Amino acid sequence: RVANELQELLEWLMGAPAGLKMNKALDQVLGRFFLYHIHLWISYIHLMSPFIERILWYVGLSACLGLTFALSVLSDIVALLTFHIYCFYVYGA
C-alpha cells in the first residue's frame, strides 16, 4: 500500500503539481528513475517474503549468544531493510 501511494505521489509530482512550472525534462527523468527504483524494491520484497520467517527465527536464536550479538544482527537487518531509503537520499542529493 505504501509503495502504491508513493508511486501515485511521484506521478503527481512528474506533472505540474499545484500549478507549479518546473523543469519538465528533469522531473520526468528523476520521476521515472524513482518509479523504477520502487519497482525494484517491490520485486525484492516479493522475492524475500518466503525467507522472512526463517530470518526472524535465526535472529531470535542469536539471542542465545548474548544481547549485544542479537542487537548487532538486528541492526544489520534493519540496515538491509531500509537500504532503499538510503538510495533515495543518495539519488536525490
JSON list of N, CA and C in Angstrom, two decimals, residues 1 3 13 24-25 33 41 49 51 56 62 65-66 69-70 72 74 82 89-90:
[
{"chain": "A", "resi": 1, "resn": "ARG", "atom": "N", "xyz": [0.83, -1.19, 0.00]},
{"chain": "A", "resi": 1, "resn": "ARG", "atom": "CA", "xyz": [0.00, 0.00, 0.00]},
{"chain": "A", "resi": 1, "resn": "ARG", "atom": "C", "xyz": [0.87, 1.25, 0.00]},
{"chain": "A", "resi": 3, "resn": "ALA", "atom": "N", "xyz": [3.89, 1.55, -1.14]},
{"chain": "A", "resi": 3, "resn": "ALA", "atom": "CA", "xyz": [4.54, 1.68, -2.46]},
{"chain": "A", "resi": 3, "resn": "ALA", "atom": "C", "xyz": [3.57, 2.26, -3.48]},
{"chain": "A", "resi": 13, "resn": "LEU", "atom": "N", "xyz": [3.85, 14.41, -8.94]},
{"chain": "A", "resi": 13, "resn": "LEU", "atom": "CA", "xyz": [4.97, 15.35, -8.97]},
{"chain": "A", "resi": 13, "resn": "LEU", "atom": "C", "xyz": [5.60, 15.46, -10.35]},
{"chain": "A", "resi": 24, "resn": "LYS", "atom": "N", "xyz": [10.59, 20.36, -16.82]},
{"chain": "A", "resi": 24, "resn": "LYS", "atom": "CA", "xyz": [9.83, 19.19, -17.26]},
{"chain": "A", "resi": 24, "resn": "LYS", "atom": "C", "xyz": [10.73, 17.99, -17.53]},
{"chain": "A", "resi": 25, "resn": "ALA", "atom": "N", "xyz": [11.82, 18.19, -18.24]},
{"chain": "A", "resi": 25, "resn": "ALA", "atom": "CA", "xyz": [12.71, 17.08, -18.58]},
{"chain": "A", "resi": 25, "resn": "ALA", "atom": "C", "xyz": [13.35, 16.47, -17.34]},
{"chain": "A", "resi": 33, "resn": "PHE", "atom": "N", "xyz": [13.13, 7.44, -12.80]},
{"chain": "A", "resi": 33, "resn": "PHE", "atom": "CA", "xyz": [14.19, 6.76, -12.08]},
{"chain": "A", "resi": 33, "resn": "PHE", "atom": "C", "xyz": [13.70, 6.27, -10.72]},
{"chain": "A", "resi": 41, "resn": "TRP", "atom": "N", "xyz": [12.36, -2.39, -5.63]},
{"chain": "A", "resi": 41, "resn": "TRP", "atom": "CA", "xyz": [12.20, -2.67, -4.21]},
{"chain": "A", "resi": 41, "resn": "TRP", "atom": "C", "xyz": [11.02, -3.60, -3.98]},
{"chain": "A", "resi": 49, "resn": "SER", "atom": "N", "xyz": [10.07, -12.50, 0.68]},
{"chain": "A", "resi": 49, "resn": "SER", "atom": "CA", "xyz": [8.97, -12.81, 1.58]},
{"chain": "A", "resi": 49, "resn": "SER", "atom": "C", "xyz": [8.95, -14.26, 2.06]},
{"chain": "A", "resi": 51, "resn": "PHE", "atom": "N", "xyz": [11.42, -16.02, 2.92]},
{"chain": "A", "resi": 51, "resn": "PHE", "atom": "CA", "xyz": [12.54, -16.22, 3.84]},
{"chain": "A", "resi": 51, "resn": "PHE", "atom": "C", "xyz": [12.44, -15.37, 5.10]},
{"chain": "A", "resi": 56, "resn": "LEU", "atom": "N", "xyz": [13.76, -14.18, 10.84]},
{"chain": "A", "resi": 56, "resn": "LEU", "atom": "CA", "xyz": [13.36, -13.77, 12.18]},
{"chain": "A", "resi": 56, "resn": "LEU", "atom": "C", "xyz": [13.63, -14.85, 13.21]},
{"chain": "A", "resi": 62, "resn": "SER", "atom": "N", "xyz": [19.78, -16.12, 17.76]},
{"chain": "A", "resi": 62, "resn": "SER", "atom": "CA", "xyz": [21.06, -15.45, 18.04]},
{"chain": "A", "resi": 62, "resn": "SER", "atom": "C", "xyz": [21.08, -14.82, 19.42]},
{"chain": "A", "resi": 65, "resn": "LEU", "atom": "N", "xyz": [23.37, -16.19, 22.05]},
{"chain": "A", "resi": 65, "resn": "LEU", "atom": "CA", "xyz": [24.80, -15.85, 22.04]},
{"chain": "A", "resi": 65, "resn": "LEU", "atom": "C", "xyz": [25.08, -14.54, 22.77]},
{"chain": "A", "resi": 66, "resn": "GLY", "atom": "N", "xyz": [24.06, -13.92, 23.27]},
{"chain": "A", "resi": 66, "resn": "GLY", "atom": "CA", "xyz": [24.24, -12.69, 24.03]},
{"chain": "A", "resi": 66, "resn": "GLY", "atom": "C", "xyz": [23.42, -11.56, 23.45]},
{"chain": "A", "resi": 69, "resn": "PHE", "atom": "N", "xyz": [25.17, -9.44, 20.60]},
{"chain": "A", "resi": 69, "resn": "PHE", "atom": "CA", "xyz": [25.18, -10.13, 19.31]},
{"chain": "A", "resi": 69, "resn": "PHE", "atom": "C", "xyz": [23.82, -10.03, 18.64]},
{"chain": "A", "resi": 70, "resn": "ALA", "atom": "N", "xyz": [22.75, -10.28, 19.42]},
{"chain": "A", "resi": 70, "resn": "ALA", "atom": "CA", "xyz": [21.40, -10.18, 18.87]},
{"chain": "A", "resi": 70, "resn": "ALA", "atom": "C", "xyz": [21.10, -8.77, 18.40]},
{"chain": "A", "resi": 72, "resn": "SER", "atom": "N", "xyz": [23.29, -6.54, 17.35]},
{"chain": "A", "resi": 72, "resn": "SER", "atom": "CA", "xyz": [24.07, -6.24, 16.15]},
{"chain": "A", "resi": 72, "resn": "SER", "atom": "C", "xyz": [23.46, -6.91, 14.93]},
{"chain": "A", "resi": 74, "resn": "LEU", "atom": "N", "xyz": [20.25, -7.60, 14.60]},
{"chain": "A", "resi": 74, "resn": "LEU", "atom": "CA", "xyz": [19.04, -6.83, 14.35]},
{"chain": "A", "resi": 74, "resn": "LEU", "atom": "C", "xyz": [19.38, -5.50, 13.66]},
{"chain": "A", "resi": 82, "resn": "THR", "atom": "N", "xyz": [16.19, -1.08, 5.18]},
{"chain": "A", "resi": 82, "resn": "THR", "atom": "CA", "xyz": [15.99, 0.34, 4.89]},
{"chain": "A", "resi": 82, "resn": "THR", "atom": "C", "xyz": [17.02, 0.87, 3.89]},
{"chain": "A", "resi": 89, "resn": "TYR", "atom": "N", "xyz": [17.93, 8.84, -0.80]},
{"chain": "A", "resi": 89, "resn": "TYR", "atom": "CA", "xyz": [18.68, 10.00, -0.34]},
{"chain": "A", "resi": 89, "resn": "TYR", "atom": "C", "xyz": [19.86, 10.30, -1.26]},
{"chain": "A", "resi": 90, "resn": "VAL", "atom": "N", "xyz": [20.60, 9.26, -1.63]},
{"chain": "A", "resi": 90, "resn": "VAL", "atom": "CA", "xyz": [21.77, 9.45, -2.50]},
{"chain": "A", "resi": 90, "resn": "VAL", "atom": "C", "xyz": [21.34, 9.94, -3.87]}
]
